[in-house]
Amino acid sequence: MKPFRYEHADTVAAAVTALAEEPEAAYLAGGTNLVDLMRLEVATPEVLVDVTRLTSDRIEELPDGSLRIGAAVPNSDLAADRRVRRRYPVLSQALLSGASGQLRNLATTGGNLLQRTRCAYFQNVTTPCNKREPGSGCSALEGHQRDMAILGASPSCVATHPSDMAVALAALDAVVCVQGPQGPDGELRVPLTELHRLPGDTPERDTVLRRGELITAVELPPPDFTATSRYRKVRDRTSYAFALVSVAAALDVADGGTVRDVRIALGGVAHKPWRAWKAEESLRGAPATWDSFRDAAAAELSQAEPLPGNAFKVALARNTLVATLLDLLEVAR
């Protein structure tokens, strides 16, 4: 690990200013991802600005029934919160499916959203990687492809986003609150579905956040049918593995057996949590049946462009989505 300077800011504004003024600085919260990358010398910040105690570590209920989750809330606390477990079970399930209990105790809500890909080529500084070193090439295109993207990738990068929590938040229409150099009166509100970027020609940019901007909270809208929600994760082993494919879904079925509303997001298949807009559109107003679920999955995955080494993910994503919706249908009845 290369030497670095540690700074502890007293306020959010001071932290934002410190990062904006230091071109080689990075925010430090739980550190469960950043410290690993520093050990590998994938990340080599010259300054770490500690923001652990600057943002809220509480989950607050707002007057309209929404929940405001402080960026410093540990993943373990968020997963265990009774309001989350009852109103948004998909989020609790997603958190519990990721990492170990020890890591969840350290990892924060804001940091979880900003974790970087676990692509083996990104983490290996001896191999070309456009995300790590723009213009060097993408080793995965001719290398190990099993874990790579099938949706939204580009010739520059086929890596996938690793967060389980972010997939659930994408399905829940969460909003990310951001503080930047514009000052305390200029809080930005970014829909979770718009926070992360597809790779395009600039895969080194994971999110739309600008230099110095800091996530301060995440807000969940008031619950509607999100109590009928589920997270299903398919991985190579049960414990501590990233998703090959995951599905976060919430389903609302009318008395006549018609899909009144639905929200779906996929993980393990793209450079960002993938909101399945086409599948949702296909299902609204359709009968809640196996055939409709399969047709919706096919509509979403019609845009898939798998690599030779991960073509199996198309069928895996389709079957996982159908199985998740069938499970929810049983709960809704």
Short mmCIF file of C-alpha atoms in Angstrom, two decimals:
data_model
loop_
_atom_site.label_atom_id
_atom_site.label_comp_id
_atom_site.label_asym_id
_atom_site.label_seq_id
_atom_site.Cartn_x
_atom_site.Cartn_y
_atom_site.Cartn_z
CA MET A 1 0.00 0.00 0.00
CA LYS A 2 1.35 3.41 -0.95
CA PRO A 3 1.68 6.08 1.79
CA PHE A 4 -1.22 8.50 2.21
CA ARG A 5 -2.27 11.38 4.43
CA TYR A 6 -5.31 11.03 6.69
CA GLU A 7 -7.62 13.95 7.38
CA HIS A 8 -10.70 14.17 9.59
CA ALA A 9 -13.15 16.84 8.47
CA ASP A 10 -15.41 18.50 11.05
CA THR A 11 -18.34 19.16 8.74
CA VAL A 12 -19.77 17.89 5.47
CA ALA A 13 -18.91 21.23 3.87
CA ALA A 14 -15.29 20.93 5.01
CA ALA A 15 -15.03 17.40 3.64
CA VAL A 16 -16.49 18.44 0.30
CA THR A 17 -14.06 21.35 0.09
CA ALA A 18 -11.09 19.17 1.01
CA LEU A 19 -11.88 16.65 -1.70
CA ALA A 20 -12.62 19.28 -4.32
CA GLU A 21 -9.24 20.91 -3.66
CA GLU A 22 -7.19 17.69 -3.61
CA PRO A 23 -7.07 15.98 -7.03
CA GLU A 24 -5.78 12.72 -5.51
CA ALA A 25 -8.05 12.57 -2.46
CA ALA A 26 -10.82 10.10 -1.63
CA TYR A 27 -13.56 9.85 0.96
CA LEU A 28 -13.18 7.15 3.62
CA ALA A 29 -16.23 5.69 5.37
CA GLY A 30 -16.38 2.00 6.33
CA GLY A 31 -13.44 1.31 4.03
CA THR A 32 -14.49 -2.25 3.23
CA ASN A 33 -13.88 -1.75 -0.49
CA LEU A 34 -11.49 1.21 -0.68
CA VAL A 35 -8.92 -0.26 1.71
CA ASP A 36 -8.85 -3.50 -0.28
CA LEU A 37 -8.24 -1.56 -3.50
CA MET A 38 -5.48 0.43 -1.81
CA ARG A 39 -3.76 -2.79 -0.72
CA LEU A 40 -3.86 -3.99 -4.33
CA GLU A 41 -2.67 -0.53 -5.46
CA VAL A 42 -5.68 -0.28 -7.74
CA ALA A 43 -6.61 2.85 -5.79
CA THR A 44 -3.71 5.11 -4.75
CA PRO A 45 -5.17 8.21 -3.09
CA GLU A 46 -2.70 10.62 -1.58
CA VAL A 47 -5.25 11.87 0.95
CA LEU A 48 -8.10 10.09 2.76
CA VAL A 49 -10.83 12.36 4.09
CA ASP A 50 -12.70 10.54 6.85
CA VAL A 51 -16.46 11.17 6.59
CA THR A 52 -17.59 8.38 8.91
CA ARG A 53 -19.08 10.67 11.57
CA LEU A 54 -20.19 13.49 9.28
CA THR A 55 -23.38 11.97 7.92
CA SER A 56 -26.25 10.47 9.87
CA ASP A 57 -26.13 6.88 11.11
CA ARG A 58 -29.88 6.84 11.74
CA ILE A 59 -33.00 5.78 9.87
CA GLU A 60 -35.68 8.46 10.18
CA GLU A 61 -39.34 8.30 9.27
CA LEU A 62 -40.48 11.41 7.42
CA PRO A 63 -43.97 12.95 7.70
CA ASP A 64 -45.15 11.46 4.39
CA GLY A 65 -44.21 7.92 5.50
CA SER A 66 -40.95 7.72 3.58
CA LEU A 67 -37.70 6.65 5.23
CA ARG A 68 -34.51 8.69 5.20
CA ILE A 69 -31.46 6.46 5.62
CA GLY A 70 -28.31 8.26 6.68
CA ALA A 71 -25.26 7.55 4.55
CA ALA A 72 -23.40 6.29 7.64
CA VAL A 73 -26.02 3.69 8.59
CA PRO A 74 -24.22 0.32 8.73
CA ASN A 75 -25.56 -2.34 6.40
CA SER A 76 -26.28 -4.61 9.38
CA ASP A 77 -28.45 -1.95 11.07
CA LEU A 78 -30.36 -1.25 7.87
CA ALA A 79 -31.05 -4.94 7.28
CA ALA A 80 -32.29 -5.40 10.86
CA ASP A 81 -34.53 -2.33 11.03
CA ARG A 82 -38.11 -3.45 11.65
CA ARG A 83 -39.60 -0.84 9.32
CA VAL A 84 -37.35 -1.99 6.49
CA ARG A 85 -38.04 -5.66 7.12
CA ARG A 86 -41.81 -5.08 7.18
CA ARG A 87 -42.27 -2.46 4.46
CA TYR A 88 -39.34 -3.16 2.15
CA PRO A 89 -38.30 -6.80 2.74
CA VAL A 90 -36.49 -6.89 -0.60
CA LEU A 91 -33.92 -4.44 0.81
CA SER A 92 -33.30 -6.39 4.00
CA GLN A 93 -32.95 -9.64 2.03
CA ALA A 94 -30.51 -8.05 -0.41
CA LEU A 95 -28.30 -6.75 2.39
CA LEU A 96 -28.26 -10.08 4.19
CA SER A 97 -27.25 -11.88 1.01
CA GLY A 98 -24.08 -9.80 0.66
CA ALA A 99 -20.77 -10.18 2.49
CA SER A 100 -20.26 -11.47 6.03
CA GLY A 101 -21.75 -10.17 9.25
CA GLN A 102 -18.45 -8.53 10.15
CA LEU A 103 -18.33 -6.63 6.87
CA ARG A 104 -21.97 -5.59 7.14
CA ASN A 105 -21.18 -4.12 10.56
CA LEU A 106 -18.60 -1.82 8.93
CA ALA A 107 -19.99 -1.16 5.46
CA THR A 108 -22.14 1.96 5.17
CA THR A 109 -25.15 2.81 3.04
CA GLY A 110 -23.29 5.49 1.09
CA GLY A 111 -20.18 3.40 0.65
CA ASN A 112 -22.13 0.37 -0.51
CA LEU A 113 -23.54 2.39 -3.41
CA LEU A 114 -20.05 3.52 -4.44
CA GLN A 115 -18.23 0.20 -4.26
CA ARG A 116 -16.32 -0.66 -7.39
CA THR A 117 -16.51 -3.70 -9.63
CA ARG A 118 -14.99 -6.99 -8.52
CA CYS A 119 -13.86 -7.76 -12.08
CA ALA A 120 -10.62 -9.77 -11.73
CA TYR A 121 -8.91 -7.68 -14.42
CA PHE A 122 -9.79 -4.42 -12.69
CA GLN A 123 -8.25 -5.73 -9.49
CA ASN A 124 -5.09 -7.03 -11.17
CA VAL A 125 -2.74 -4.13 -11.95
CA THR A 126 -0.68 -6.30 -14.31
CA THR A 127 -3.54 -6.62 -16.83
CA PRO A 128 -5.04 -4.01 -19.18
CA CYS A 129 -8.28 -2.46 -17.88
CA ASN A 130 -10.01 0.61 -19.25
CA LYS A 131 -11.80 1.18 -15.95
CA ARG A 132 -8.52 1.29 -14.04
CA GLU A 133 -6.36 2.83 -16.79
CA PRO A 134 -8.41 4.45 -19.57
CA GLY A 135 -7.23 3.51 -23.04
CA SER A 136 -5.36 0.37 -22.01
CA GLY A 137 -8.01 -2.09 -23.24
CA CYS A 138 -10.48 -4.56 -21.72
CA SER A 139 -8.87 -7.89 -20.88
CA ALA A 140 -12.23 -9.56 -20.25
CA LEU A 141 -13.20 -9.36 -23.92
CA GLU A 142 -10.76 -12.17 -24.68
CA GLY A 143 -10.42 -13.54 -21.16
CA HIS A 144 -12.55 -14.97 -18.37
CA GLN A 145 -16.12 -13.90 -19.09
CA ARG A 146 -18.31 -15.87 -16.69
CA ASP A 147 -19.02 -12.97 -14.35
CA MET A 148 -19.30 -10.25 -16.98
CA ALA A 149 -22.22 -8.16 -18.23
CA ILE A 150 -24.87 -9.20 -20.73
CA LEU A 151 -26.76 -5.88 -20.75
CA GLY A 152 -25.57 -2.34 -21.41
CA ALA A 153 -21.90 -3.21 -21.89
CA SER A 154 -19.58 -1.63 -24.44
CA PRO A 155 -16.34 -2.54 -26.24
CA SER A 156 -14.57 -0.53 -23.53
CA CYS A 157 -15.86 -2.48 -20.52
CA VAL A 158 -17.98 -5.52 -19.73
CA ALA A 159 -17.65 -5.44 -15.92
CA THR A 160 -20.66 -5.73 -13.63
CA HIS A 161 -21.74 -3.72 -10.61
CA PRO A 162 -21.29 -5.73 -7.38
CA SER A 163 -23.85 -4.26 -4.95
CA ASP A 164 -26.88 -6.27 -3.83
CA MET A 165 -28.29 -3.34 -1.87
CA ALA A 166 -28.23 -1.05 -4.91
CA VAL A 167 -30.31 -3.52 -6.94
CA ALA A 168 -33.02 -3.53 -4.28
CA LEU A 169 -32.94 0.26 -4.02
CA ALA A 170 -33.30 0.53 -7.79
CA ALA A 171 -36.48 -1.54 -7.64
CA LEU A 172 -37.79 0.59 -4.76
CA ASP A 173 -37.46 3.92 -6.62
CA ALA A 174 -35.02 5.17 -3.98
CA VAL A 175 -33.56 8.67 -4.20
CA VAL A 176 -29.95 9.50 -3.31
CA CYS A 177 -29.27 12.79 -1.49
CA VAL A 178 -25.96 14.41 -2.41
CA GLN A 179 -24.06 17.38 -1.00
CA GLY A 180 -21.51 19.06 -3.25
CA PRO A 181 -19.35 22.17 -3.57
CA GLN A 182 -22.49 24.21 -4.32
CA GLY A 183 -23.04 24.50 -0.56
CA PRO A 184 -25.43 23.26 2.15
CA ASP A 185 -28.47 24.84 0.50
CA GLY A 186 -27.84 22.99 -2.74
CA GLU A 187 -28.62 19.37 -1.85
CA LEU A 188 -29.05 17.32 -4.98
CA ARG A 189 -31.58 14.51 -5.28
CA VAL A 190 -30.61 11.80 -7.73
CA PRO A 191 -32.90 8.85 -8.51
CA LEU A 192 -31.02 5.66 -7.71
CA THR A 193 -31.69 4.40 -11.22
CA GLU A 194 -29.73 7.40 -12.56
CA LEU A 195 -26.84 7.36 -10.08
CA HIS A 196 -24.73 4.72 -11.79
CA ARG A 197 -23.54 4.91 -15.40
CA LEU A 198 -23.22 2.44 -18.22
CA PRO A 199 -19.60 2.21 -19.42
CA GLY A 200 -19.80 3.72 -22.92
CA ASP A 201 -16.41 5.18 -23.79
CA THR A 202 -15.66 6.28 -20.21
CA PRO A 203 -15.90 3.17 -18.01
CA GLU A 204 -13.63 4.76 -15.41
CA ARG A 205 -16.65 6.83 -14.30
CA ASP A 206 -18.92 4.63 -12.21
CA THR A 207 -21.51 7.27 -11.29
CA VAL A 208 -22.83 10.68 -12.30
CA LEU A 209 -21.36 12.25 -9.16
CA ARG A 210 -18.94 15.09 -9.76
CA ARG A 211 -15.66 15.64 -8.01
CA GLY A 212 -16.20 16.35 -4.31
CA GLU A 213 -19.86 15.37 -4.16
CA LEU A 214 -20.76 13.30 -1.11
CA ILE A 215 -23.76 11.02 -0.57
CA THR A 216 -25.46 12.11 2.65
CA ALA A 217 -28.61 9.97 2.67
CA VAL A 218 -30.91 7.67 0.73
CA GLU A 219 -34.68 8.11 0.81
CA LEU A 220 -37.24 5.38 0.26
CA PRO A 221 -40.69 6.54 -0.92
CA PRO A 222 -43.74 5.72 1.23
CA PRO A 223 -44.58 2.03 0.99
CA ASP A 224 -47.31 1.01 -1.40
CA PHE A 225 -47.07 -2.63 -2.49
CA THR A 226 -43.39 -2.98 -1.57
CA ALA A 227 -44.26 -5.24 1.39
CA THR A 228 -44.80 -7.90 -1.28
CA SER A 229 -41.22 -7.90 -2.47
CA ARG A 230 -38.33 -10.32 -2.66
CA TYR A 231 -34.64 -10.54 -3.50
CA ARG A 232 -33.29 -13.68 -5.12
CA LYS A 233 -29.56 -14.13 -5.71
CA VAL A 234 -27.89 -16.83 -7.79
CA ARG A 235 -24.20 -17.33 -7.09
CA ASP A 236 -21.51 -19.97 -7.28
CA ARG A 237 -21.63 -20.61 -3.54
CA THR A 238 -24.07 -19.66 -0.81
CA SER A 239 -21.76 -17.56 1.35
CA TYR A 240 -19.88 -14.37 0.53
CA ALA A 241 -20.08 -14.58 -3.27
CA PHE A 242 -21.16 -11.91 -5.72
CA ALA A 243 -24.21 -12.49 -7.90
CA LEU A 244 -24.08 -14.20 -11.24
CA VAL A 245 -27.67 -12.98 -11.54
CA SER A 246 -29.97 -11.42 -8.97
CA VAL A 247 -33.56 -10.17 -9.05
CA ALA A 248 -35.24 -7.58 -6.85
CA ALA A 249 -38.99 -7.43 -7.44
CA ALA A 250 -42.22 -6.13 -5.93
CA LEU A 251 -45.60 -7.25 -7.26
CA ASP A 252 -49.14 -5.91 -6.90
CA VAL A 253 -51.93 -8.17 -8.18
CA ALA A 254 -55.59 -7.12 -8.43
CA ASP A 255 -58.39 -9.33 -7.17
CA GLY A 256 -59.07 -10.53 -10.69
CA GLY A 257 -55.56 -11.88 -11.08
CA THR A 258 -54.21 -9.00 -13.19
CA VAL A 259 -50.89 -7.34 -12.53
CA ARG A 260 -51.76 -3.89 -11.24
CA ASP A 261 -48.17 -2.78 -10.76
CA VAL A 262 -44.69 -4.26 -10.61
CA ARG A 263 -41.10 -3.17 -10.07
CA ILE A 264 -38.11 -5.20 -11.13
CA ALA A 265 -34.35 -4.70 -11.06
CA LEU A 266 -31.60 -7.10 -12.06
CA GLY A 267 -28.11 -7.48 -10.62
CA GLY A 268 -24.99 -9.24 -11.86
CA VAL A 269 -25.88 -8.51 -15.49
CA ALA A 270 -24.76 -4.93 -16.15
CA HIS A 271 -22.37 -2.14 -15.25
CA LYS A 272 -25.13 -0.72 -12.99
CA PRO A 273 -28.21 -2.02 -11.21
CA TRP A 274 -30.47 -2.77 -14.17
CA ARG A 275 -34.06 -1.55 -13.85
CA ALA A 276 -36.19 -3.84 -16.00
CA TRP A 277 -38.44 -1.19 -17.53
CA LYS A 278 -39.45 -3.33 -20.52
CA ALA A 279 -40.47 -6.25 -18.34
CA GLU A 280 -42.51 -3.96 -16.10
CA GLU A 281 -44.29 -2.39 -19.07
CA SER A 282 -45.07 -5.81 -20.45
CA LEU A 283 -46.60 -6.98 -17.18
CA ARG A 284 -48.81 -4.06 -16.17
CA GLY A 285 -52.38 -4.99 -17.04
CA ALA A 286 -51.41 -8.54 -18.02
CA PRO A 287 -52.63 -11.68 -16.26
CA ALA A 288 -50.39 -12.77 -13.39
CA THR A 289 -49.38 -16.08 -14.94
CA TRP A 290 -46.28 -18.05 -15.77
CA ASP A 291 -46.74 -17.21 -19.47
CA SER A 292 -46.91 -13.47 -18.79
CA PHE A 293 -43.89 -13.59 -16.51
CA ARG A 294 -41.88 -15.51 -19.07
CA ASP A 295 -42.91 -13.11 -21.88
CA ALA A 296 -41.90 -10.13 -19.73
CA ALA A 297 -38.51 -11.66 -18.98
CA ALA A 298 -38.00 -12.37 -22.67
CA ALA A 299 -38.89 -8.78 -23.56
CA GLU A 300 -36.30 -7.44 -21.13
CA LEU A 301 -33.58 -9.84 -22.17
CA SER A 302 -34.15 -9.37 -25.90
CA GLN A 303 -31.54 -6.59 -25.66
CA ALA A 304 -28.92 -8.86 -24.08
CA GLU A 305 -25.57 -9.15 -25.86
CA PRO A 306 -23.74 -11.92 -24.01
CA LEU A 307 -20.15 -12.94 -24.55
CA PRO A 308 -19.29 -16.55 -25.44
CA GLY A 309 -18.31 -17.26 -21.85
CA ASN A 310 -21.46 -15.93 -20.18
CA ALA A 311 -24.27 -16.72 -22.63
CA PHE A 312 -25.78 -18.94 -19.93
CA LYS A 313 -26.69 -15.79 -18.00
CA VAL A 314 -29.52 -14.99 -20.40
CA ALA A 315 -31.44 -18.15 -19.52
CA LEU A 316 -30.39 -17.84 -15.88
CA ALA A 317 -31.73 -14.29 -15.65
CA ARG A 318 -34.97 -15.27 -17.37
CA ASN A 319 -35.59 -18.26 -15.12
CA THR A 320 -34.64 -16.37 -11.95
CA LEU A 321 -36.98 -13.51 -12.78
CA VAL A 322 -39.89 -15.86 -13.53
CA ALA A 323 -39.28 -17.84 -10.34
CA THR A 324 -39.16 -14.67 -8.23
CA LEU A 325 -42.43 -13.36 -9.67
CA LEU A 326 -44.12 -16.73 -9.12
CA ASP A 327 -43.00 -16.68 -5.50
CA LEU A 328 -44.43 -13.19 -5.08
CA LEU A 329 -47.67 -14.25 -6.72
CA GLU A 330 -48.14 -16.87 -4.02
CA VAL A 331 -47.53 -14.25 -1.32
CA ALA A 332 -49.98 -11.82 -2.97
CA ARG A 333 -52.82 -14.31 -3.11
#
